[in-house]
Every structure is written in structure tokens, then in C-alpha cells.
């Protein structure tokens, strides 16, 4: 996994104060890294448009113009006069080298967006909205320098942002790149170093971006085993029985030895899934909430109070009952609408979905501070998995998963690992990665996936 930082100004400052680097050295590495990417990956292109703002993000762009001018047809566009000390220095250098500065933008083969980086400090005015709109309309290969212009430090987009194919970000990953809204703008994200290796530049962090290697699939090491060695998951089914059945199938395919659906009505289940009317004697984990609908509160309370690992989903996030179990070591998998209900029931915040989506990390942090035993999986385009002060981001998911039933598969996977004896946090991380990487492997198209396809792909991981 890779560290993510809310701000990097203090990391830059460390470079100056502890490693005796200068702003000029850091910036030369920043611009050189973009030049290197272009030289190595886009050498067949001819024209480059570099669009610069007045601060150091713009200064990176002006320096880049100098570095590429001998190999490409470089066109430098200054949206505002260079204002920061470094922007003025870089400007002096390009003027001395007679690099072409243009008054009007055009559709070049490559566009590099150096308008604003970490210093965006107010909403964009009409001029910048129009400029970014026009850049977005071009069919060029688009590179964002550090952060796509228009995304602020909280990962919010006020009106518009640059839609990049790739974001080359300086020094370390920033939280703002991983809000749900940023996902439509950042493209592929590459981190480059600023003169010291990344592990030296970076300090301790509480946020992490998950890599594929963080997925620890439930391979079986014991030779002398039997089905009971891999747990018994009970999935509590409710009004929408399909939800529980989807979860049960996902769990079985992910390694649980025995899976039963708990339901009073007789169900037509696949032959390998069992049915029970009450929680099984040897149950090692419970998945509850998905498709529950109307239910007998006392019966559900009894189940929730059993000292068995649990994954809780969906309808239970709208019931005050949930507050009775938040001291337990459980996994919760709300989507944004469910999470705002949970925040309200827990008297943490009464906010709209928009407010939550604008501040996902913040509200997860508030929740985890109050309930340190709970593992929260806040679903979305970038899933946040959190416990205590640590937050992990899974960015592998895509719109292929935007379907009813996708969340039920996830609940089943988490339940499966809990039943097999894995800890709540590792269960949530591995299940979430398997869920999104399985979806990524579905190659037909990005609209037709159904839960059974997803389970199939996960079984092949
Ligand atoms: N150590 C370093 O410093 C290194 C920095 N590096 C690079 O510097 C970037 C940070 O540079 P930065 O701090 O100068 O901020 P930046 O993103 O250029 O924006 C500030 C400028 O934009 C303006 N402005 C803001 N909002 C605006 C708006 N809505 N509409 C219009 N104008 C607006 C603002 O104007 P002002 O508010 O002052 O009037 C100011 O002039 C960072 O992302 C990385 O790329 C790397 O080279 C590595 C080393
Ligand atoms: N655009 C997207 N990008 C990434 N993941 C997505 C996207 N849309 C949905 N998902 C994922 O799909 C799942 C949907 O869950 P949920 O809304 O609870 O569905 P359901 O309850 O109908 O099964 C979540 O894990 C979510 O993160
Ligand atoms: K930028």
C-alpha cells in the first residue's frame, strides 16, 4: 500500500530544512519528471500546449517548456502573469531562451495543465471555467501537473476541473485525488520524486492507497482439514431474499466451508447452500441486513447480540437498533445514503448525501473516532475502509459495479472471510479488493455484469 497525505507543504518544508534542498531543485525534479514521461511515452506526438497559472504549478509548466523545447513543438500559454517568485524565475529563463509564448490556445497533440495545483484557494471565475471547458473539449492527450486544475485540497470540484488522462503528482499521493468526484478527472495517477526518494520524502501517515498485493486471498495451507476448518457463515435473509442468496453464493465461492441462509420461509437454494430457520450451532460469522426489509426487532436484536463476528449491511443502517452493537468488533458496509442515516442515528452528524460525498474522509474519521472497534467500509467510486485512525482507499472499482446486487456480493465476501477466522479489518480489505479486481477482470463491456458474473470472476482471482 502507498501513503496518502492531506497536505504536502510540510513535506516540501522538510526537504528544505532537513535535507538542504531548494525550491528550485524540487521544481526541476517536478518538471523533469513530466518531461521524462512525455519523452518515454509520447515521443510520437509533435505539438504540446502547456497552460500555466500564476503560482508554482504554473512555474512547473514554464520549466517544462524549457525542458521539452528542443524535441517538441512547444507552445506556452500563460493564463495569468507569473506571480510567485519561482514562476517569475522560470519565466525569465524561457524568455532568455526565446521559447514560444502564445496568446490563444489550440488543440495540440498533448496538453499539460499547470493552471493550479495545491494552491487553488477560491472558486474559478468565468475566464478559467471557459478555459478549462475548452481544454476538456480537445481531443488531445491530457496531462495534469500535480492535480487536475479545479480540484481543491479537499477533493471537491466547485464547477469544473481539467479531465486528464494522467495525473503526474509531485512527491506523494494527495487525499484530494481520491474523493469520489475526483475519479472522473484524475485518470491514471503517477507519483514522481522531488529530489529525494519517496520513502524519505514521506513521513508517517494515516491514509493509504491499497495495491493489488494487499489482497490476501484465503489460500488453504493446512493439508489435514475438513469443511469445518473453514467456518460456517449464516446469511440472514429478509423480504428481498435474493440479496441474501447472492451474498451466500459469493461467500461459498470465496472459501467458507459451510454457508447457510437463515430464513423462516422455505427457499429454493442452490444445492451447495443450506437453509436454517435459526442461527446454526457452529456458526462462525453472520451476515445480516441485506434485503432485510420488515422484520421482528427482538429476533434481529437477539442475532445481533450473539458474540459471533458480523458484517452488517443495508436496511439495518436505518434502525436505531444498530447503535446497540457498535461496541462490537463488526464490519459495516454502508453506501453514502446509508452512512448519512447511520451518522444521524449515532448523533455524529445530520448531513446531506452531497455534504458527505464532499467530505467522505472527514465523516468516516468522525465515525471511527466514536466507534474504534468497528470497521467501516464506505462504498463509492473510491471505497474507504477504516478502523480507528487508519483509512484505506480502494480505487480499483468502476462503473461496471453500479448495479443492484454488487453490494450483496461484497457483504458475502466479507462474511466469508470472517467465517474463516480472518480479522474484521483484513477481511474488509481483502474482500473489497477481490470485489473490485474481479469486476476489473470482467472484459465483455462495462454495463452487463450481473452478480453471478462477478462471483465467477472473483473465483478466478
Ligand atoms: N515546494 C514547492 O513549492 C513546490 C511546488 N510545486 C508545484 O507548485 C504547486 C503549488 O504551487 P502554489 O502554492 O504556488 O499554488 P498554485 O497551485 O500554483 O496556485 C496558486 C496560484 O494560483 C492562483 N489562484 C489560486 N486559485 C485561483 C483561482 N480560483 N483563480 C485564479 N487564480 C487562482 C493564486 O493567486 P493568488 O491567490 O495569489 O491571487 C496563486 O498565484 C504544486 O501543486 C506543484 O505543482 C512543485 O514544483 C514541487 C515543489
Ligand atoms: N462507479 C463505481 N465505481 C466503483 N465502485 C462502484 C461504482 N458503483 C458502485 N460501486 C460499488 O458497487 C457496490 C454497490 O453496493 P450497493 O449500492 O450497496 O448495492 P446493492 O445493495 O444493491 O448490492 C459497492 O461496493 C460500490 O463501491
Ligand atoms: K494542475
GROMACS .gro file of N, CA and C in nm, residues 293-388:
model
  288
  293UNK      N    1  -3.561  -0.573   0.481
  293UNK     CA    2  -3.699  -0.521   0.474
  293UNK      C    3  -3.761  -0.513   0.612
  294UNK      N    4  -3.889  -0.560   0.622
  294UNK     CA    5  -3.958  -0.557   0.753
  294UNK      C    6  -3.913  -0.678   0.835
  295UNK      N    7  -3.896  -0.658   0.966
  295UNK     CA    8  -3.851  -0.771   1.047
  295UNK      C    9  -3.897  -0.757   1.191
  296UNK      N   10  -3.884  -0.865   1.260
  296UNK     CA   11  -3.918  -0.876   1.402
  296UNK      C   12  -3.799  -0.821   1.481
  297UNK      N   13  -3.811  -0.702   1.542
  297UNK     CA   14  -3.696  -0.636   1.605
  297UNK      C   15  -3.628  -0.725   1.710
  298UNK      N   16  -3.708  -0.792   1.794
  298UNK     CA   17  -3.647  -0.870   1.901
  298UNK      C   18  -3.563  -0.985   1.848
  299UNK      N   19  -3.613  -1.044   1.739
  299UNK     CA   20  -3.539  -1.157   1.681
  299UNK      C   21  -3.404  -1.107   1.626
  300UNK      N   22  -3.409  -0.993   1.556
  300UNK     CA   23  -3.285  -0.938   1.498
  300UNK      C   24  -3.191  -0.894   1.611
  301UNK      N   25  -3.247  -0.833   1.716
  301UNK     CA   26  -3.163  -0.791   1.830
  301UNK      C   27  -3.090  -0.912   1.890
  302UNK      N   28  -3.163  -1.023   1.901
  302UNK     CA   29  -3.102  -1.145   1.958
  302UNK      C   30  -2.984  -1.191   1.872
  303UNK      N   31  -3.006  -1.186   1.740
  303UNK     CA   32  -2.898  -1.228   1.649
  303UNK      C   33  -2.780  -1.132   1.662
  304UNK      N   34  -2.811  -1.001   1.664
  304UNK     CA   35  -2.703  -0.901   1.669
  304UNK      C   36  -2.622  -0.912   1.798
  305UNK      N   37  -2.686  -0.960   1.905
  305UNK     CA   38  -2.615  -0.968   2.033
  305UNK      C   39  -2.535  -1.096   2.051
  306UNK      N   40  -2.543  -1.187   1.953
  306UNK     CA   41  -2.463  -1.309   1.965
  306UNK      C   42  -2.315  -1.273   1.950
  307UNK      N   43  -2.230  -1.330   2.036
  307UNK     CA   44  -2.087  -1.295   2.030
  307UNK      C   45  -2.017  -1.367   1.914
  308UNK      N   46  -2.061  -1.337   1.794
  308UNK     CA   47  -2.007  -1.400   1.672
  308UNK      C   48  -1.970  -1.286   1.578
  309UNK      N   49  -1.856  -1.296   1.505
  309UNK     CA   50  -1.820  -1.188   1.411
  309UNK      C   51  -1.933  -1.161   1.311
  310UNK      N   52  -1.948  -1.032   1.279
  310UNK     CA   53  -2.062  -0.995   1.194
  310UNK      C   54  -2.025  -0.894   1.088
  311UNK      N   55  -2.094  -0.907   0.975
  311UNK     CA   56  -2.093  -0.799   0.878
  311UNK      C   57  -2.237  -0.750   0.868
  312UNK      N   58  -2.255  -0.620   0.885
  312UNK     CA   59  -2.390  -0.563   0.886
  312UNK      C   60  -2.405  -0.468   0.768
  313UNK      N   61  -2.517  -0.479   0.699
  313UNK     CA   62  -2.535  -0.403   0.574
  313UNK      C   63  -2.677  -0.345   0.567
  314UNK      N   64  -2.694  -0.258   0.473
  314UNK     CA   65  -2.822  -0.210   0.419
  314UNK      C   66  -2.927  -0.165   0.521
  315UNK      N   67  -3.041  -0.235   0.527
  315UNK     CA   68  -3.158  -0.184   0.600
  315UNK      C   69  -3.130  -0.154   0.747
  316UNK      N   70  -3.035  -0.225   0.805
  316UNK     CA   71  -3.010  -0.203   0.948
  316UNK      C   72  -2.948  -0.066   0.976
  317UNK      N   73  -2.898   0.001   0.871
  317UNK     CA   74  -2.843   0.136   0.893
  317UNK      C   75  -2.953   0.240   0.910
  318UNK      N   76  -3.078   0.197   0.894
  318UNK     CA   77  -3.189   0.291   0.915
  318UNK      C   78  -3.262   0.263   1.046
  319UNK      N   79  -3.207   0.173   1.129
  319UNK     CA   80  -3.274   0.132   1.253
  319UNK      C   81  -3.184   0.164   1.373
  320UNK      N   82  -3.240   0.230   1.471
  320UNK     CA   83  -3.167   0.269   1.593
  320UNK      C   84  -3.099   0.148   1.660
  321UNK      N   85  -3.154   0.030   1.631
  321UNK     CA   86  -3.100  -0.096   1.684
  321UNK      C   87  -2.949  -0.106   1.662
  322UNK      N   88  -2.905  -0.054   1.549
  322UNK     CA   89  -2.763  -0.065   1.511
  322UNK      C   90  -2.674  -0.003   1.619
  323UNK      N   91  -2.725   0.104   1.685
  323UNK     CA   92  -2.642   0.175   1.784
  323UNK      C   93  -2.611   0.086   1.904
  324UNK      N   94  -2.690  -0.020   1.924
  324UNK     CA   95  -2.668  -0.107   2.040
  324UNK      C   96  -2.547  -0.198   2.021
  325UNK      N   97  -2.500  -0.212   1.896
  325UNK     CA   98  -2.394  -0.311   1.874
  325UNK      C   99  -2.261  -0.250   1.830
  326UNK      N  100  -2.253  -0.117   1.837
  326UNK     CA  101  -2.134  -0.053   1.779
  326UNK      C  102  -2.009  -0.062   1.867
  327UNK      N  103  -2.023  -0.127   1.983
  327UNK     CA  104  -1.903  -0.152   2.063
  327UNK      C  105  -1.841  -0.287   2.024
  328UNK      N  106  -1.911  -0.362   1.941
  328UNK     CA  107  -1.860  -0.493   1.898
  328UNK      C  108  -1.759  -0.478   1.784
  329UNK      N  109  -1.680  -0.583   1.764
  329UNK     CA  110  -1.585  -0.583   1.651
  329UNK      C  111  -1.659  -0.630   1.527
  330UNK      N  112  -1.724  -0.537   1.459
  330UNK     CA  113  -1.806  -0.573   1.344
  330UNK      C  114  -1.760  -0.495   1.221
  331UNK      N  115  -1.808  -0.542   1.105
  331UNK     CA  116  -1.781  -0.469   0.981
  331UNK      C  117  -1.915  -0.411   0.933
  332UNK      N  118  -1.914  -0.282   0.899
  332UNK     CA  119  -2.034  -0.217   0.845
  332UNK      C  120  -2.006  -0.178   0.701
  333UNK      N  121  -2.102  -0.201   0.611
  333UNK     CA  122  -2.078  -0.170   0.470
  333UNK      C  123  -2.185  -0.075   0.412
  334UNK      N  124  -2.191   0.047   0.463
  334UNK     CA  125  -2.294   0.137   0.411
  334UNK      C  126  -2.256   0.201   0.278
  335UNK      N  127  -2.357   0.227   0.193
  335UNK     CA  128  -2.334   0.320   0.082
  335UNK      C  129  -2.364   0.460   0.136
  336UNK      N  130  -2.335   0.566   0.059
  336UNK     CA  131  -2.347   0.701   0.116
  336UNK      C  132  -2.482   0.731   0.181
  337UNK      N  133  -2.592   0.688   0.119
  337UNK     CA  134  -2.723   0.719   0.177
  337UNK      C  135  -2.740   0.649   0.311
  338UNK      N  136  -2.691   0.526   0.319
  338UNK     CA  137  -2.698   0.452   0.445
  338UNK      C  138  -2.606   0.514   0.550
  339UNK      N  139  -2.493   0.564   0.504
  339UNK     CA  140  -2.397   0.619   0.601
  339UNK      C  141  -2.450   0.749   0.664
  340UNK      N  142  -2.520   0.831   0.585
  340UNK     CA  143  -2.572   0.954   0.648
  340UNK      C  144  -2.680   0.919   0.751
  341UNK      N  145  -2.755   0.813   0.725
  341UNK     CA  146  -2.855   0.769   0.822
  341UNK      C  147  -2.786   0.721   0.950
  342UNK      N  148  -2.678   0.644   0.931
  342UNK     CA  149  -2.601   0.593   1.045
  342UNK      C  150  -2.542   0.708   1.127
  343UNK      N  151  -2.488   0.807   1.056
  343UNK     CA  152  -2.428   0.923   1.125
  343UNK      C  153  -2.534   0.994   1.210
  344UNK      N  154  -2.655   1.000   1.155
  344UNK     CA  155  -2.764   1.067   1.226
  344UNK      C  156  -2.808   0.984   1.348
  345UNK      N  157  -2.827   0.854   1.326
  345UNK     CA  158  -2.869   0.767   1.437
  345UNK      C  159  -2.768   0.770   1.551
  346UNK      N  160  -2.641   0.783   1.515
  346UNK     CA  161  -2.534   0.783   1.617
  346UNK      C  162  -2.509   0.922   1.672
  347UNK      N  163  -2.588   1.018   1.627
  347UNK     CA  164  -2.575   1.157   1.672
  347UNK      C  165  -2.435   1.213   1.647
  348UNK      N  166  -2.380   1.174   1.532
  348UNK     CA  167  -2.248   1.230   1.494
  348UNK      C  168  -2.269   1.351   1.403
  349UNK      N  169  -2.361   1.339   1.308
  349UNK     CA  170  -2.387   1.450   1.216
  349UNK      C  171  -2.520   1.427   1.146
  350UNK      N  172  -2.585   1.536   1.111
  350UNK     CA  173  -2.709   1.529   1.034
  350UNK      C  174  -2.680   1.602   0.902
  351UNK      N  175  -2.634   1.528   0.802
  351UNK     CA  176  -2.585   1.591   0.679
  351UNK      C  177  -2.651   1.531   0.555
  352UNK      N  178  -2.642   1.606   0.446
  352UNK     CA  179  -2.696   1.557   0.319
  352UNK      C  180  -2.595   1.463   0.254
  353UNK      N  181  -2.642   1.388   0.153
  353UNK     CA  182  -2.550   1.300   0.081
  353UNK      C  183  -2.440   1.384   0.016
  354UNK      N  184  -2.479   1.502  -0.036
  354UNK     CA  185  -2.380   1.587  -0.103
  354UNK      C  186  -2.270   1.630  -0.005
  355UNK      N  187  -2.312   1.668   0.114
  355UNK     CA  188  -2.213   1.709   0.215
  355UNK      C  189  -2.121   1.590   0.249
  356UNK      N  190  -2.180   1.472   0.262
  356UNK     CA  191  -2.097   1.354   0.291
  356UNK      C  192  -2.000   1.328   0.177
  357UNK      N  193  -2.052   1.328   0.054
  357UNK     CA  194  -1.967   1.296  -0.060
  357UNK      C  195  -1.855   1.398  -0.080
  358UNK      N  196  -1.881   1.522  -0.035
  358UNK     CA  197  -1.778   1.626  -0.043
  358UNK      C  198  -1.672   1.609   0.065
  359UNK      N  199  -1.704   1.531   0.167
  359UNK     CA  200  -1.612   1.519   0.282
  359UNK      C  201  -1.611   1.375   0.334
  360UNK      N  202  -1.595   1.279   0.245
  360UNK     CA  203  -1.605   1.138   0.283
  360UNK      C  204  -1.504   1.100   0.392
  361UNK      N  205  -1.379   1.143   0.372
  361UNK     CA  206  -1.275   1.104   0.468
  361UNK      C  207  -1.305   1.161   0.607
  362UNK      N  208  -1.354   1.285   0.608
  362UNK     CA  209  -1.382   1.353   0.735
  362UNK      C  210  -1.489   1.280   0.816
  363UNK      N  211  -1.600   1.244   0.749
  363UNK     CA  212  -1.709   1.181   0.825
  363UNK      C  213  -1.675   1.037   0.866
  364UNK      N  214  -1.595   0.969   0.784
  364UNK     CA  215  -1.550   0.835   0.825
  364UNK      C  216  -1.462   0.850   0.950
  365UNK      N  217  -1.378   0.953   0.949
  365UNK     CA  218  -1.289   0.977   1.064
  365UNK      C  219  -1.372   1.003   1.190
  366UNK      N  220  -1.475   1.087   1.176
  366UNK     CA  221  -1.559   1.119   1.293
  366UNK      C  222  -1.624   0.991   1.348
  367UNK      N  223  -1.675   0.908   1.255
  367UNK     CA  224  -1.743   0.786   1.298
  367UNK      C  225  -1.645   0.692   1.370
  368UNK      N  226  -1.528   0.675   1.311
  368UNK     CA  227  -1.431   0.580   1.366
  368UNK      C  228  -1.374   0.627   1.500
  369UNK      N  229  -1.371   0.757   1.519
  369UNK     CA  230  -1.324   0.811   1.646
  369UNK      C  231  -1.421   0.770   1.757
  370UNK      N  232  -1.550   0.776   1.725
  370UNK     CA  233  -1.652   0.741   1.826
  370UNK      C  234  -1.662   0.590   1.846
  371UNK      N  235  -1.640   0.513   1.739
  371UNK     CA  236  -1.657   0.367   1.748
  371UNK      C  237  -1.530   0.295   1.701
  372UNK      N  238  -1.426   0.295   1.784
  372UNK     CA  239  -1.296   0.242   1.739
  372UNK      C  240  -1.293   0.092   1.711
  373UNK      N  241  -1.392   0.017   1.760
  373UNK     CA  242  -1.390  -0.128   1.734
  373UNK      C  243  -1.445  -0.163   1.597
  374UNK      N  244  -1.522  -0.071   1.541
  374UNK     CA  245  -1.594  -0.101   1.417
  374UNK      C  246  -1.504  -0.080   1.295
  375UNK      N  247  -1.519  -0.167   1.195
  375UNK     CA  248  -1.455  -0.144   1.065
  375UNK      C  249  -1.564  -0.091   0.972
  376UNK      N  250  -1.541   0.028   0.916
  376UNK     CA  251  -1.639   0.085   0.823
  376UNK      C  252  -1.589   0.066   0.681
  377UNK      N  253  -1.678   0.022   0.594
  377UNK     CA  254  -1.649   0.018   0.451
  377UNK      C  255  -1.747   0.114   0.386
  378UNK      N  256  -1.702   0.237   0.359
  378UNK     CA  257  -1.791   0.334   0.295
  378UNK      C  258  -1.781   0.315   0.145
  379UNK      N  259  -1.890   0.262   0.087
  379UNK     CA  260  -1.888   0.230  -0.056
  379UNK      C  261  -1.887   0.356  -0.141
  380UNK      N  262  -1.851   0.339  -0.265
  380UNK     CA  263  -1.847   0.452  -0.357
  380UNK      C  264  -1.752   0.423  -0.470
  381UNK      N  265  -1.723   0.526  -0.549
  381UNK     CA  266  -1.630   0.509  -0.661
  381UNK      C  267  -1.491   0.476  -0.608
  382UNK      N  268  -1.452   0.541  -0.499
  382UNK     CA  269  -1.330   0.504  -0.426
  382UNK      C  270  -1.375   0.460  -0.287
  383UNK      N  271  -1.367   0.332  -0.261
  383UNK     CA  272  -1.417   0.279  -0.134
  383UNK      C  273  -1.319   0.316  -0.022
  384UNK      N  274  -1.373   0.362   0.092
  384UNK     CA  275  -1.287   0.389   0.209
  384UNK      C  276  -1.313   0.280   0.312
  385UNK      N  277  -1.205   0.213   0.352
  385UNK     CA  278  -1.216   0.111   0.457
  385UNK      C  279  -1.141   0.168   0.577
  386UNK      N  280  -1.205   0.172   0.692
  386UNK     CA  281  -1.141   0.241   0.804
  386UNK      C  282  -1.167   0.175   0.937
  387UNK      N  283  -1.067   0.185   1.021
  387UNK     CA  284  -1.085   0.147   1.161
  387UNK      C  285  -0.994   0.237   1.243
  388UNK      N  286  -1.049   0.285   1.355
  388UNK     CA  287  -0.971   0.376   1.437
  388UNK      C  288  -0.921   0.494   1.355
   0.00000   0.00000   0.00000
